[in-house]
Coordinates of C-alpha atoms and ligand atoms in Angstrom, one line a residue:
M1 CA 8.2 6.3 12.5
K2 CA 6.1 3.8 10.7
L3 CA 2.3 2.9 11.1
F4 CA 1.0 -0.6 10.2
R5 CA -2.5 -2.0 10.0
T6 CA -2.7 -5.6 11.3
D7 CA -5.3 -8.1 12.0
A8 CA -4.9 -7.3 15.8
G9 CA -5.2 -3.2 15.2
C10 CA -2.7 -0.5 14.7
V11 CA 1.1 -1.0 15.4
V12 CA 3.6 1.9 15.6
E13 CA 7.3 1.2 14.8
L14 CA 9.8 3.5 16.2
D15 CA 13.6 2.9 16.4
G16 CA 13.1 -0.9 15.6
E17 CA 10.5 -1.3 18.4
H18 CA 6.8 -2.0 17.9
F19 CA 3.9 -0.6 20.0
R20 CA 0.2 -1.6 19.7
I21 CA -2.2 1.3 19.8
A22 CA -6.0 1.5 20.4
A23 CA -7.1 3.7 17.5
D24 CA -9.4 3.7 14.8
W25 CA -7.5 3.5 11.3
D26 CA -9.6 6.2 9.4
A27 CA -9.5 8.5 12.5
L28 CA -5.6 8.3 12.4
L29 CA -5.3 8.8 8.9
A30 CA -7.5 11.9 8.9
L31 CA -5.1 13.7 11.5
E32 CA -3.3 16.7 10.2
D33 CA -0.4 16.1 12.5
L34 CA -0.2 12.3 12.6
R35 CA 3.3 12.1 13.9
T36 CA 2.6 14.2 17.0
A37 CA -0.6 12.2 17.7
L38 CA 1.3 8.8 17.3
D39 CA 4.1 10.0 19.6
K40 CA 1.6 10.6 22.3
L41 CA -0.4 7.6 21.8
I42 CA 3.0 5.3 22.2
A43 CA 4.2 7.4 25.2
G44 CA 4.8 5.2 28.2
R45 CA 3.7 2.0 26.4
E46 CA 5.7 -1.2 26.4
P47 CA 6.9 -2.5 23.1
F48 CA 6.1 -6.2 22.1
T49 CA 7.9 -8.8 20.0
P50 CA 8.4 -7.8 16.4
L51 CA 5.7 -7.4 13.9
N52 CA 4.9 -10.6 11.9
S53 CA 4.6 -9.7 8.2
A54 CA 1.7 -12.3 7.8
D55 CA -0.3 -10.1 10.0
L56 CA 0.0 -7.1 7.8
L57 CA -3.2 -5.7 6.1
A58 CA -3.2 -3.0 3.5
P59 CA -2.9 0.4 5.0
I60 CA -6.1 1.7 3.7
G61 CA -9.7 2.1 5.2
A62 CA -12.2 4.6 3.8
Q63 CA -9.7 6.3 1.6
E64 CA -9.8 6.6 -2.1
V65 CA -6.6 6.1 -4.1
W66 CA -5.8 8.4 -6.9
A67 CA -2.8 8.2 -9.2
A68 CA -0.6 10.6 -11.3
G69 CA 0.6 9.6 -14.7
V70 CA 3.4 10.4 -17.2
T71 CA 5.5 12.0 -14.4
Y72 CA 8.6 10.3 -15.4
Y73 CA 10.2 10.6 -18.8
R74 CA 10.3 6.7 -19.1
S75 CA 6.5 6.6 -18.8
R76 CA 6.1 9.3 -21.4
G77 CA 8.0 7.2 -23.9
A78 CA 6.4 3.9 -23.1
R79 CA 3.0 5.4 -23.5
M80 CA 3.7 7.1 -26.7
E81 CA 5.0 3.8 -28.1
E82 CA 2.1 1.8 -26.8
S83 CA -0.4 4.2 -28.4
K84 CA 1.1 5.3 -31.5
D85 CA -1.4 3.4 -33.7
S86 CA -4.5 4.8 -31.8
G87 CA -3.3 8.4 -32.2
G88 CA -2.8 8.6 -28.5
G89 CA 1.0 9.5 -28.6
S90 CA 0.8 13.2 -28.5
F91 CA -1.5 13.2 -25.6
Y92 CA 1.3 11.7 -23.4
D93 CA 4.0 14.1 -24.8
R94 CA 1.5 17.1 -24.0
V95 CA 0.8 16.0 -20.5
Y96 CA 4.3 15.3 -19.7
S97 CA 5.3 19.0 -20.2
A98 CA 1.8 20.7 -19.2
E99 CA 1.5 22.7 -16.1
R100 CA -1.7 20.5 -15.2
P101 CA -0.7 16.8 -14.3
E102 CA -2.6 13.9 -15.3
L103 CA -4.5 12.5 -12.4
F104 CA -7.0 9.5 -12.3
F105 CA -9.0 7.6 -9.8
K106 CA -7.1 4.3 -9.3
S107 CA -8.7 2.4 -6.5
T108 CA -10.8 1.7 -3.3
A109 CA -9.9 -0.5 -0.2
S110 CA -12.1 -3.4 -1.8
R111 CA -9.8 -3.4 -4.9
T112 CA -6.5 -2.9 -3.0
V113 CA -4.3 -5.8 -1.6
G114 CA -1.5 -5.2 1.1
S115 CA 2.0 -6.8 1.2
G116 CA 1.7 -10.5 0.9
G117 CA -1.5 -10.5 -1.0
Q118 CA -2.4 -11.3 -4.4
V119 CA -2.6 -8.7 -7.3
R120 CA -4.6 -9.5 -10.5
I121 CA -4.2 -9.4 -14.3
R122 CA -7.5 -8.7 -16.2
A123 CA -9.1 -11.7 -17.7
D124 CA -9.5 -9.7 -21.1
A125 CA -5.9 -8.2 -21.2
T126 CA -3.0 -9.6 -23.0
W127 CA -0.2 -7.2 -21.8
S128 CA 0.0 -6.5 -18.2
V129 CA 2.7 -4.8 -15.9
P130 CA 3.2 -3.8 -12.5
E131 CA 4.0 0.0 -11.8
P132 CA 6.1 0.7 -8.7
E133 CA 5.1 4.0 -7.4
L134 CA 5.9 6.2 -4.5
T135 CA 2.5 6.8 -3.0
L136 CA 1.5 9.8 -0.8
L137 CA -0.7 9.8 2.3
C138 CA -2.5 13.0 2.2
S139 CA -4.5 14.5 5.2
P140 CA -8.0 16.2 4.7
A141 CA -6.3 19.4 4.1
G142 CA -4.0 18.0 1.4
R143 CA -0.9 17.9 3.4
I144 CA 1.5 15.0 2.9
T145 CA 1.7 13.2 6.2
G146 CA 3.0 9.9 4.9
Y147 CA 4.4 7.6 2.3
T148 CA 3.8 4.1 1.4
V149 CA 5.1 1.8 -1.6
G150 CA 2.4 1.3 -4.4
N151 CA 1.8 -1.0 -7.3
D152 CA -0.4 0.5 -10.0
M153 CA -1.2 -2.6 -12.0
S154 CA -1.9 -1.8 -15.6
S155 CA -3.2 -3.4 -18.7
R156 CA -1.0 -1.7 -21.4
D157 CA -2.8 -3.3 -24.3
I158 CA -6.2 -1.9 -23.3
E159 CA -4.7 1.5 -22.4
G160 CA -2.9 1.7 -25.7
E161 CA -5.8 0.6 -27.8
N162 CA -7.5 4.0 -26.8
P163 CA -6.6 6.6 -24.2
L164 CA -10.3 6.8 -23.2
Y165 CA -10.1 3.0 -22.1
L166 CA -7.8 4.3 -19.3
P167 CA -10.2 3.5 -16.3
Q168 CA -10.7 -0.1 -17.7
A169 CA -6.8 -0.5 -17.9
K170 CA -6.3 0.7 -14.3
V171 CA -9.3 0.0 -12.2
Y172 CA -10.4 -3.7 -11.6
N173 CA -10.4 -6.2 -8.8
G174 CA -6.9 -6.6 -7.4
S175 CA -5.5 -3.9 -9.5
C176 CA -3.9 -1.9 -6.7
A177 CA -1.3 -2.9 -3.9
L178 CA -0.2 -0.7 -1.1
G179 CA 2.1 -1.3 1.9
P180 CA 3.8 -2.7 3.9
G181 CA 3.0 0.2 6.1
I182 CA 3.2 3.9 6.1
L183 CA 6.3 6.0 6.8
V184 CA 5.2 8.8 9.0
S185 CA 6.4 12.0 7.2
E186 CA 8.8 14.3 8.8
G187 CA 9.3 16.1 5.6
P188 CA 10.0 15.2 2.0
L189 CA 11.9 12.2 1.0
P190 CA 15.3 13.1 -0.5
P191 CA 15.8 13.2 -4.4
S192 CA 18.2 10.4 -4.0
T193 CA 15.5 7.8 -2.7
E194 CA 15.5 4.8 -4.9
I195 CA 12.6 2.9 -6.2
A196 CA 13.4 -0.8 -7.2
I197 CA 11.5 -3.5 -8.4
E198 CA 12.2 -7.3 -9.2
I199 CA 9.9 -9.9 -10.8
H200 CA 10.6 -13.4 -10.2
R201 CA 9.0 -16.2 -12.3
A202 CA 9.5 -19.7 -11.2
G203 CA 12.2 -18.6 -8.8
V204 CA 14.2 -16.9 -11.6
L205 CA 14.6 -13.1 -11.9
A206 CA 12.5 -12.3 -15.0
F207 CA 12.7 -8.4 -14.7
S208 CA 14.4 -5.9 -12.4
G209 CA 14.5 -2.1 -12.7
Q210 CA 15.3 1.0 -10.6
T211 CA 14.7 4.8 -10.5
A212 CA 15.3 7.6 -8.1
L213 CA 12.9 10.4 -7.0
S214 CA 15.2 12.8 -8.7
E215 CA 13.7 11.6 -12.0
L216 CA 10.0 12.5 -11.0
K217 CA 9.4 15.6 -12.9
R218 CA 6.6 16.9 -10.6
D219 CA 6.8 17.9 -6.9
P220 CA 4.7 15.5 -4.8
Q221 CA 3.0 18.3 -3.0
T222 CA 2.0 20.1 -6.2
L223 CA 0.4 16.9 -7.3
A224 CA -1.6 16.7 -3.9
D225 CA -2.5 20.3 -4.5
Y226 CA -3.9 19.7 -8.0
L227 CA -6.0 16.6 -6.6
F228 CA -7.4 18.7 -3.8
R229 CA -8.6 21.5 -6.2
D230 CA -12.3 21.4 -5.7
N231 CA -12.3 17.8 -4.3
A232 CA -12.7 17.1 -0.6
F233 CA -11.3 14.0 1.2
P234 CA -12.7 13.9 4.7
Q235 CA -10.9 10.7 5.4
G236 CA -7.7 11.7 3.6
C237 CA -6.6 9.9 0.5
F238 CA -3.6 8.1 -1.2
L239 CA -2.0 9.5 -4.3
M240 CA 0.2 7.5 -6.5
T241 CA 3.0 9.5 -8.1
G242 CA 3.5 7.6 -11.4
T243 CA 5.9 5.1 -12.6
G244 CA 9.7 5.7 -13.8
I245 CA 10.0 2.0 -14.5
V246 CA 8.4 0.2 -17.3
P247 CA 9.5 -3.4 -18.4
P248 CA 10.3 -3.9 -22.1
S249 CA 7.3 -4.3 -24.6
T250 CA 8.1 -8.1 -24.8
F251 CA 7.4 -8.5 -20.9
T252 CA 3.9 -9.3 -19.6
L253 CA 3.1 -10.6 -16.2
A254 CA 1.9 -14.2 -15.6
S255 CA 0.1 -15.8 -12.9
G256 CA 2.4 -16.9 -10.1
D257 CA 4.8 -14.1 -10.7
R258 CA 6.3 -12.6 -7.4
I259 CA 6.7 -8.8 -7.5
R260 CA 8.9 -7.1 -5.1
I261 CA 8.9 -3.3 -4.9
T262 CA 11.4 -1.5 -2.4
I263 CA 11.6 2.1 -1.4
A264 CA 14.2 1.8 1.3
P265 CA 13.0 4.2 3.9
I266 CA 9.5 2.6 3.5
G267 CA 10.0 -1.0 3.0
T268 CA 9.3 -3.6 0.6
L269 CA 5.8 -4.3 -1.1
E270 CA 5.7 -8.1 -2.0
N271 CA 2.8 -9.7 -4.0
T272 CA 2.1 -12.6 -6.0
V273 CA 0.1 -12.4 -9.2
A274 CA -3.2 -14.6 -8.9
Ligands
DO4_301 O1 -1.6 7.8 -18.7 C1 -1.6 6.6 -18.4 C2 -1.2 6.1 -17.2 C3 0.2 6.6 -16.6 C4 0.7 6.0 -15.5 O2 -0.1 5.3 -14.7 C5 2.1 6.3 -14.9 O3 2.9 7.1 -15.6 O4 2.4 5.7 -13.9
MG302 MG1 1.1 4.4 -13.0

């Protein structure tokens, strides 16, 4: 089952059929048993013609977006390399193997775009990349109730200059994309689940990469448990789980690039760089 936020309200997809439901987005995302509630809301309803992707909005209301970092070996290596001149290298190595994960505040709804929207490069950055990440929807009690596709846009030159610049490298207008909708959870996604990215520039493939959840070093529920330690999220929250795909150091995003991130059970998040 999938849940979408659209111009015309909330839409549930089940077995290829779409149902409009009269519900408040934030009230839905705060439910501990979202699946059961949605089953009840669509019971007896007539499906309507398929969803138009142009109507989709980012699946976020009052929730905060947080992110985990250095959860894949590829990210550890890329971060150690980018920060070797600033002395940051060993931090990344240590956090990769530490029990406590790296968790950082990433975004709010106002800085987040949905599928079809425009992500941004910081005006004062010279090296920018997308980070394709499985993103968890967590209930107020800290349970994983759904999954979406996320793009943790990052300014690698700023992050590499000094690890203390991380919030500036990560949090700015248009730095986060989520969508296209939420896969309502019926349990964990299998480790074989693939995450894939394609970046097209002027119609030509400029970069592609893929990884699988089996490469994620941390258990998603354990990441959520750390986030909820002494932290309340009355509206629920989103938690990005880190990137396992990093383009080569010679690659930086440019205006007009088209970014497609696919996690098959959830869908494809598609954005253009402003
Ligand atoms: O520690 C810096 C950020 C790491 C990150 O965003 C990632 O690994 O995905
Ligand atoms: Mg990331």
